[in-house]
mmCIF file of C-alpha atoms in Angstrom:
data_model
loop_
_atom_site.group_PDB
_atom_site.id
_atom_site.type_symbol
_atom_site.label_atom_id
_atom_site.label_comp_id
_atom_site.label_asym_id
_atom_site.label_seq_id
_atom_site.Cartn_x
_atom_site.Cartn_y
_atom_site.Cartn_z
ATOM 1 C CA MET N 1 82.571 133.568 48.035
ATOM 2 C CA MET N 2 86.142 132.317 48.289
ATOM 3 C CA ALA N 3 87.179 135.426 50.214
ATOM 4 C CA ILE N 4 84.270 134.972 52.639
ATOM 5 C CA ALA N 5 85.200 131.321 53.167
ATOM 6 C CA ILE N 6 88.818 132.241 53.845
ATOM 7 C CA ARG N 7 87.798 134.931 56.332
ATOM 8 C CA PHE N 8 85.504 132.466 58.069
ATOM 9 C CA LEU N 9 88.275 129.869 58.305
ATOM 10 C CA LEU N 10 90.694 132.481 59.665
ATOM 11 C CA PHE N 11 88.083 133.498 62.240
ATOM 12 C CA ILE N 12 87.619 129.877 63.348
ATOM 13 C CA ALA N 13 91.401 129.388 63.472
ATOM 14 C CA GLY N 14 91.722 132.517 65.585
ATOM 15 C CA LEU N 15 89.099 131.280 68.045
ATOM 16 C CA TYR N 16 90.875 127.923 68.211
ATOM 17 C CA LEU N 17 94.221 129.557 68.993
ATOM 18 C CA ILE N 18 92.645 131.804 71.638
ATOM 19 C CA ALA N 19 91.026 128.775 73.268
ATOM 20 C CA LEU N 20 94.358 126.963 73.117
ATOM 21 C CA ALA N 21 96.137 129.851 74.811
ATOM 22 C CA LEU N 22 93.498 130.173 77.527
ATOM 23 C CA ILE N 23 93.622 126.450 78.287
ATOM 24 C CA TYR N 24 97.400 126.549 78.583
ATOM 25 C CA ILE N 25 97.508 129.682 80.746
ATOM 26 C CA PHE N 26 94.652 128.809 83.095
ATOM 27 C CA GLN N 27 94.905 125.014 83.193
ATOM 28 C CA ARG N 28 95.852 124.873 86.872
ATOM 29 C CA SER N 29 92.734 126.872 87.718
ATOM 30 C CA PHE N 30 90.706 124.121 86.043
ATOM 31 C CA MET N 31 92.693 121.315 87.603
ATOM 32 C CA TYR N 32 92.973 122.455 91.224
ATOM 33 C CA LEU N 33 89.856 123.622 93.053
ATOM 34 C CA PRO N 34 91.016 124.348 96.601
ATOM 35 C CA ASP N 35 89.031 125.547 99.559
ATOM 36 C CA THR N 36 91.451 128.131 100.957
ATOM 37 C CA GLN N 37 89.736 128.566 104.339
ATOM 38 C CA ARG N 38 91.615 127.389 107.417
ATOM 39 C CA VAL N 39 89.490 124.932 109.388
ATOM 40 C CA THR N 40 90.675 123.092 112.495
ATOM 41 C CA PRO N 41 89.900 119.455 113.270
ATOM 42 C CA GLU N 42 87.877 120.693 116.247
ATOM 43 C CA GLN N 43 85.720 122.823 113.961
ATOM 44 C CA ALA N 44 85.258 119.760 111.758
ATOM 45 C CA GLU N 45 84.219 117.768 114.861
ATOM 46 C CA LEU N 46 87.112 115.341 114.544
ATOM 47 C CA ASP N 47 88.011 114.013 117.975
ATOM 48 C CA GLY N 48 91.608 112.935 118.474
ATOM 49 C CA PHE N 49 92.956 114.857 115.459
ATOM 50 C CA ALA N 50 95.363 117.775 115.731
ATOM 51 C CA MET N 51 96.945 120.212 113.305
ATOM 52 C CA VAL N 52 100.665 119.679 112.785
ATOM 53 C CA ASP N 53 103.150 121.948 111.042
ATOM 54 C CA ILE N 54 105.051 120.350 108.165
ATOM 55 C CA VAL N 55 108.132 122.341 107.216
ATOM 56 C CA LEU N 56 108.408 122.929 103.474
ATOM 57 C CA GLY N 57 111.276 125.247 102.589
ATOM 58 C CA GLU N 58 110.586 128.648 104.089
ATOM 59 C CA ASN N 59 106.918 127.834 104.590
ATOM 60 C CA LYS N 60 104.905 125.470 106.733
ATOM 61 C CA LEU N 61 102.020 123.291 105.641
ATOM 62 C CA VAL N 62 99.291 122.325 108.065
ATOM 63 C CA SER N 63 98.317 118.659 107.938
ATOM 64 C CA TRP N 64 95.971 116.769 110.260
ATOM 65 C CA TRP N 65 97.331 114.053 112.519
ATOM 66 C CA HIS N 66 95.682 111.262 114.491
ATOM 67 C CA PRO N 67 98.136 108.911 116.256
ATOM 68 C CA PRO N 68 97.655 105.145 116.020
ATOM 69 C CA ALA N 69 95.743 103.409 118.804
ATOM 70 C CA ASN N 70 98.858 101.463 119.812
ATOM 71 C CA GLU N 71 102.381 100.680 118.628
ATOM 72 C CA THR N 72 101.253 97.635 116.618
ATOM 73 C CA GLN N 73 99.160 99.791 114.269
ATOM 74 C CA GLY N 74 100.498 101.362 111.106
ATOM 75 C CA VAL N 75 99.981 104.882 109.760
ATOM 76 C CA ILE N 76 97.951 105.897 106.717
ATOM 77 C CA LEU N 77 99.530 108.797 104.824
ATOM 78 C CA HIS N 78 96.583 110.165 102.864
ATOM 79 C CA PHE N 79 96.566 112.370 99.737
ATOM 80 C CA HIS N 80 93.093 113.674 98.867
ATOM 81 C CA GLY N 81 91.644 114.734 95.525
ATOM 82 C CA ASN N 82 91.749 118.082 93.722
ATOM 83 C CA GLY N 83 88.703 119.803 95.242
ATOM 84 C CA GLY N 84 88.035 121.301 98.663
ATOM 85 C CA ALA N 85 90.500 120.676 101.491
ATOM 86 C CA LEU N 86 90.916 118.473 104.563
ATOM 87 C CA ALA N 87 87.756 119.682 106.318
ATOM 88 C CA GLY N 88 85.525 118.415 103.534
ATOM 89 C CA ARG N 89 86.784 114.883 104.165
ATOM 90 C CA ALA N 90 86.263 114.790 107.925
ATOM 91 C CA ASP N 91 83.901 111.792 107.732
ATOM 92 C CA MET N 92 86.455 109.863 105.712
ATOM 93 C CA TYR N 93 89.260 110.510 108.191
ATOM 94 C CA ARG N 94 86.984 109.681 111.122
ATOM 95 C CA ALA N 95 86.128 106.317 109.552
ATOM 96 C CA LEU N 96 89.781 105.490 108.915
ATOM 97 C CA ALA N 97 90.803 106.453 112.448
ATOM 98 C CA GLU N 98 88.183 104.089 113.885
ATOM 99 C CA SER N 99 90.281 101.188 112.574
ATOM 100 C CA GLY N 100 93.048 102.105 115.036
ATOM 101 C CA ALA N 101 95.516 103.168 112.367
ATOM 102 C CA GLY N 102 97.333 106.462 112.585
ATOM 103 C CA ILE N 103 96.261 109.045 110.000
ATOM 104 C CA LEU N 104 98.343 111.858 108.542
ATOM 105 C CA ALA N 105 96.031 113.750 106.183
ATOM 106 C CA VAL N 106 98.258 115.797 103.905
ATOM 107 C CA GLY N 107 97.576 119.516 103.610
ATOM 108 C CA TYR N 108 98.525 120.725 100.126
ATOM 109 C CA PRO N 109 100.114 124.074 99.187
ATOM 110 C CA GLY N 110 97.329 126.542 98.440
ATOM 111 C CA TYR N 111 94.697 124.457 100.218
ATOM 112 C CA GLY N 112 93.078 124.966 103.617
ATOM 113 C CA GLY N 113 94.924 128.204 104.374
ATOM 114 C CA ASN N 114 98.361 126.838 103.456
ATOM 115 C CA ALA N 115 100.873 129.075 101.710
ATOM 116 C CA GLY N 116 102.016 128.345 98.175
ATOM 117 C CA LYS N 117 100.307 127.345 94.964
ATOM 118 C CA PRO N 118 99.102 123.922 93.821
ATOM 119 C CA GLY N 119 101.203 122.137 91.229
ATOM 120 C CA GLU N 120 102.929 118.865 90.497
ATOM 121 C CA GLN N 121 106.314 119.704 91.976
ATOM 122 C CA ALA N 122 104.697 121.476 94.950
ATOM 123 C CA PHE N 123 102.651 118.345 95.671
ATOM 124 C CA TYR N 124 105.721 116.115 95.384
ATOM 125 C CA GLN N 125 107.594 118.343 97.836
ATOM 126 C CA ALA N 126 104.628 118.213 100.200
ATOM 127 C CA ALA N 127 104.573 114.424 99.906
ATOM 128 C CA ARG N 128 108.219 114.123 100.862
ATOM 129 C CA ALA N 129 107.855 116.613 103.705
ATOM 130 C CA ASN N 130 104.881 114.793 105.244
ATOM 131 C CA TYR N 131 106.634 111.447 104.886
ATOM 132 C CA GLY N 132 109.725 112.961 106.498
ATOM 133 C CA TRP N 133 107.637 114.245 109.403
ATOM 134 C CA LEU N 134 106.377 110.715 110.068
ATOM 135 C CA ARG N 135 109.905 109.348 110.007
ATOM 136 C CA LYS N 136 110.985 111.995 112.518
ATOM 137 C CA GLN N 137 108.185 110.812 114.824
ATOM 138 C CA GLY N 138 109.849 107.395 114.865
ATOM 139 C CA PHE N 139 107.742 105.565 112.292
ATOM 140 C CA ARG N 140 109.608 103.275 109.939
ATOM 141 C CA GLY N 141 108.930 103.001 106.233
ATOM 142 C CA LYS N 142 107.324 99.607 106.802
ATOM 143 C CA ASP N 143 104.828 101.251 109.184
ATOM 144 C CA ILE N 144 103.547 103.709 106.568
ATOM 145 C CA VAL N 145 100.786 102.910 104.064
ATOM 146 C CA ILE N 146 100.480 105.524 101.305
ATOM 147 C CA VAL N 147 96.921 106.216 100.136
ATOM 148 C CA GLY N 148 95.991 108.435 97.197
ATOM 149 C CA GLN N 149 92.584 109.598 95.998
ATOM 150 C CA SER N 150 91.988 110.798 92.401
ATOM 151 C CA VAL N 151 94.518 113.617 91.733
ATOM 152 C CA GLY N 152 96.182 112.580 94.986
ATOM 153 C CA THR N 153 97.209 109.285 93.382
ATOM 154 C CA GLY N 154 99.890 111.332 91.579
ATOM 155 C CA PRO N 155 101.888 112.388 94.655
ATOM 156 C CA ALA N 156 101.066 109.048 96.303
ATOM 157 C CA THR N 157 102.560 107.056 93.429
ATOM 158 C CA TYR N 158 105.539 109.390 93.227
ATOM 159 C CA LEU N 159 106.239 108.942 96.929
ATOM 160 C CA ALA N 160 105.861 105.159 96.791
ATOM 161 C CA ALA N 161 108.342 105.030 93.904
ATOM 162 C CA ASN N 162 110.914 107.124 95.771
ATOM 163 C CA THR N 163 110.680 105.995 99.401
ATOM 164 C CA ASN N 164 110.144 102.886 101.502
ATOM 165 C CA ALA N 165 106.590 102.111 102.542
ATOM 166 C CA ALA N 166 104.437 99.191 103.656
ATOM 167 C CA GLY N 167 102.098 99.530 100.695
ATOM 168 C CA LEU N 168 100.240 101.751 98.264
ATOM 169 C CA ILE N 169 96.455 102.120 97.952
ATOM 170 C CA LEU N 170 95.080 104.013 94.955
ATOM 171 C CA GLU N 171 91.469 105.185 94.721
ATOM 172 C CA ALA N 172 90.317 106.145 91.207
ATOM 173 C CA PRO N 173 93.831 106.589 89.761
ATOM 174 C CA TYR N 174 94.812 107.721 86.272
ATOM 175 C CA THR N 175 97.710 106.681 84.055
ATOM 176 C CA SER N 176 98.896 110.276 83.565
ATOM 177 C CA MET N 177 97.469 113.758 83.288
ATOM 178 C CA ALA N 178 98.563 113.837 79.656
ATOM 179 C CA ASP N 179 96.277 110.842 79.035
ATOM 180 C CA MET N 180 93.480 112.541 80.960
ATOM 181 C CA ALA N 181 93.856 115.749 78.962
ATOM 182 C CA ALA N 182 93.823 113.879 75.653
ATOM 183 C CA ARG N 183 90.615 112.142 76.738
ATOM 184 C CA GLN N 184 88.845 115.298 77.892
ATOM 185 C CA MET N 185 90.016 117.681 75.139
ATOM 186 C CA PRO N 186 90.563 115.569 72.014
ATOM 187 C CA ILE N 187 90.304 118.520 69.603
ATOM 188 C CA PHE N 188 93.467 120.103 71.047
ATOM 189 C CA PRO N 189 97.103 118.860 71.147
ATOM 190 C CA SER N 190 96.426 118.348 74.838
ATOM 191 C CA ARG N 191 99.413 116.162 75.649
ATOM 192 C CA LEU N 192 101.746 118.975 74.645
ATOM 193 C CA LEU N 193 99.938 121.529 76.800
ATOM 194 C CA VAL N 194 99.904 119.757 80.152
ATOM 195 C CA LYS N 195 102.159 121.391 82.737
ATOM 196 C CA ASP N 196 101.532 118.889 85.551
ATOM 197 C CA GLN N 197 102.097 115.439 84.074
ATOM 198 C CA TYR N 198 101.736 113.130 87.119
ATOM 199 C CA ASP N 199 103.024 110.248 85.007
ATOM 200 C CA ASN N 200 101.810 107.408 87.226
ATOM 201 C CA VAL N 201 102.097 104.719 84.591
ATOM 202 C CA SER N 202 105.839 105.283 84.155
ATOM 203 C CA ARG N 203 106.377 104.941 87.917
ATOM 204 C CA ILE N 204 104.056 102.124 88.892
ATOM 205 C CA ALA N 205 106.375 99.341 87.697
ATOM 206 C CA GLN N 206 109.173 100.741 89.900
ATOM 207 C CA ILE N 207 107.134 100.113 93.036
ATOM 208 C CA ASP N 208 107.787 96.802 94.778
ATOM 209 C CA THR N 209 105.404 97.213 97.709
ATOM 210 C CA PRO N 210 101.896 95.679 97.763
ATOM 211 C CA LEU N 211 99.341 97.626 95.723
ATOM 212 C CA VAL N 212 95.584 97.901 96.147
ATOM 213 C CA TRP N 213 93.546 99.504 93.372
ATOM 214 C CA ILE N 214 89.985 100.735 94.034
ATOM 215 C CA HIS N 215 87.838 102.109 91.219
ATOM 216 C CA GLY N 216 84.151 102.632 90.467
ATOM 217 C CA GLU N 217 83.005 100.950 87.280
ATOM 218 C CA ARG N 218 80.650 103.887 86.652
ATOM 219 C CA ASP N 219 83.369 106.516 87.053
ATOM 220 C CA ASN N 220 82.749 109.020 84.243
ATOM 221 C CA LEU N 221 85.680 111.272 85.116
ATOM 222 C CA ILE N 222 88.575 108.814 85.341
ATOM 223 C CA PRO N 223 87.382 105.695 83.519
ATOM 224 C CA VAL N 224 87.874 102.337 85.165
ATOM 225 C CA GLU N 225 89.707 101.190 82.033
ATOM 226 C CA MET N 226 92.411 103.758 82.747
ATOM 227 C CA GLY N 227 92.753 102.471 86.292
ATOM 228 C CA GLN N 228 92.901 98.925 84.951
ATOM 229 C CA GLU N 229 95.751 99.881 82.614
ATOM 230 C CA LEU N 230 97.699 101.286 85.545
ATOM 231 C CA PHE N 231 96.961 98.227 87.671
ATOM 232 C CA ASP N 232 98.069 95.872 84.884
ATOM 233 C CA ALA N 233 101.410 97.686 84.636
ATOM 234 C CA ALA N 234 102.124 97.226 88.356
ATOM 235 C CA ARG N 235 104.137 94.435 89.935
ATOM 236 C CA GLN N 236 102.800 91.750 92.213
ATOM 237 C CA PRO N 237 101.564 91.552 94.917
ATOM 238 C CA LYS N 238 98.497 93.543 93.930
ATOM 239 C CA CYS N 239 94.737 93.380 94.491
ATOM 240 C CA ALA N 240 91.888 95.022 92.581
ATOM 241 C CA TYR N 241 88.562 96.274 93.917
ATOM 242 C CA ARG N 242 86.271 97.273 91.068
ATOM 243 C CA ILE N 243 83.131 98.736 92.633
ATOM 244 C CA LYS N 244 80.260 97.857 90.296
ATOM 245 C CA LYS N 245 77.906 100.662 91.292
ATOM 246 C CA GLY N 246 80.638 103.165 92.114
ATOM 247 C CA GLY N 247 81.181 106.477 90.377
ATOM 248 C CA HIS N 248 83.987 108.940 91.001
ATOM 249 C CA ASN N 249 82.813 110.856 94.056
ATOM 250 C CA ASP N 250 80.562 108.340 95.783
ATOM 251 C CA LEU N 251 82.933 105.492 96.658
ATOM 252 C CA TRP N 252 83.023 106.502 100.309
ATOM 253 C CA THR N 253 79.272 105.964 100.537
ATOM 254 C CA LEU N 254 79.796 102.388 99.333
ATOM 255 C CA GLY N 255 82.038 101.140 102.113
ATOM 256 C CA ILE N 256 85.535 101.560 100.726
ATOM 257 C CA ASP N 257 86.701 102.835 104.126
ATOM 258 C CA GLU N 258 86.489 99.181 105.204
ATOM 259 C CA ILE N 259 88.612 98.107 102.238
ATOM 260 C CA ILE N 260 91.263 100.738 102.937
ATOM 261 C CA SER N 261 91.337 100.039 106.673
ATOM 262 C CA GLU N 262 91.584 96.265 106.223
ATOM 263 C CA GLN N 263 94.193 96.456 103.493
ATOM 264 C CA ALA N 264 96.285 99.043 105.333
ATOM 265 C CA ALA N 265 96.332 96.813 108.426
ATOM 266 C CA LEU N 266 97.505 93.852 106.354
ATOM 267 C CA MET N 267 100.209 95.912 104.681
ATOM 268 C CA ALA N 268 101.490 97.367 107.955
ATOM 269 C CA ALA N 269 101.626 93.828 109.343
ATOM 270 C CA GLY N 270 103.727 92.719 106.361
ATOM 271 C CA GLN N 271 100.980 90.457 104.997
ATOM 272 C CA GLY N 272 100.514 91.973 101.548
ATOM 273 C CA CYS N 273 96.901 92.413 100.416
ATOM 274 C CA LYS N 274 93.737 90.331 100.216
ATOM 275 C CA PRO N 275 92.738 88.571 96.980
ATOM 276 C CA ASP N 276 90.709 90.523 94.455
ATOM 277 C CA LEU N 277 87.109 91.164 95.407
ATOM 278 C CA LYS N 278 84.086 92.245 93.385
ATOM 279 C CA ARG N 279 81.636 94.462 95.243
ATOM 280 C CA SER N 280 78.220 95.533 94.047
#
């Protein structure tokens, strides 16, 4: 019986180690879910948007650009979440453009026909390159509002901590990917396995621009408590929008385009952010 028990335990240990190895090797395949098809703004029925080439080393990324309605309007530099690509967020960009703000929707490496592979450092390089493109167009740091969505809050927070901007807006952010991994895979030493850390919580206190945090209270992927922890670690001025009936992927059906547009306009005008607001 003892020998059988030992063999069984060794079998279970072997399965555990195999699972551990597979998670480590293929983690980026679980984390990044790109649509690799190239789609133009015209095909997505986005009037006024154009594809622009963003130079990144020897490669070029394609991002989508909509100029501001006039010189008094700021520019939203937008980093989307981990799934799909720019085309899947056409309605979101259309709504933001209606406010009159400029929109530069960041095309990631490995997404939407772009060369390269997704990853933390690749996303940071893309963030800097897109920001640099805006500066070359004559926009000042105080004209640019950085907006991040879900995984995109990682490069957004990184960029805000390392450049000048009018403000930072975070939709469904996380403290770090190590924290996320520990939450989702508690039976593994997940913190030690994570390749792409996106350590937002260590950067947020370095940011001295206005911050707006938006999070659904029913978010079952990135819990609102994690977003609250990040928000609490940030400096003033800051404003929180906890959406009572909001989940993770449905916030844009609940009117947060109005929040982002209004807050971005205030930030670009140098007026900080509105007081906290509870929405149902």
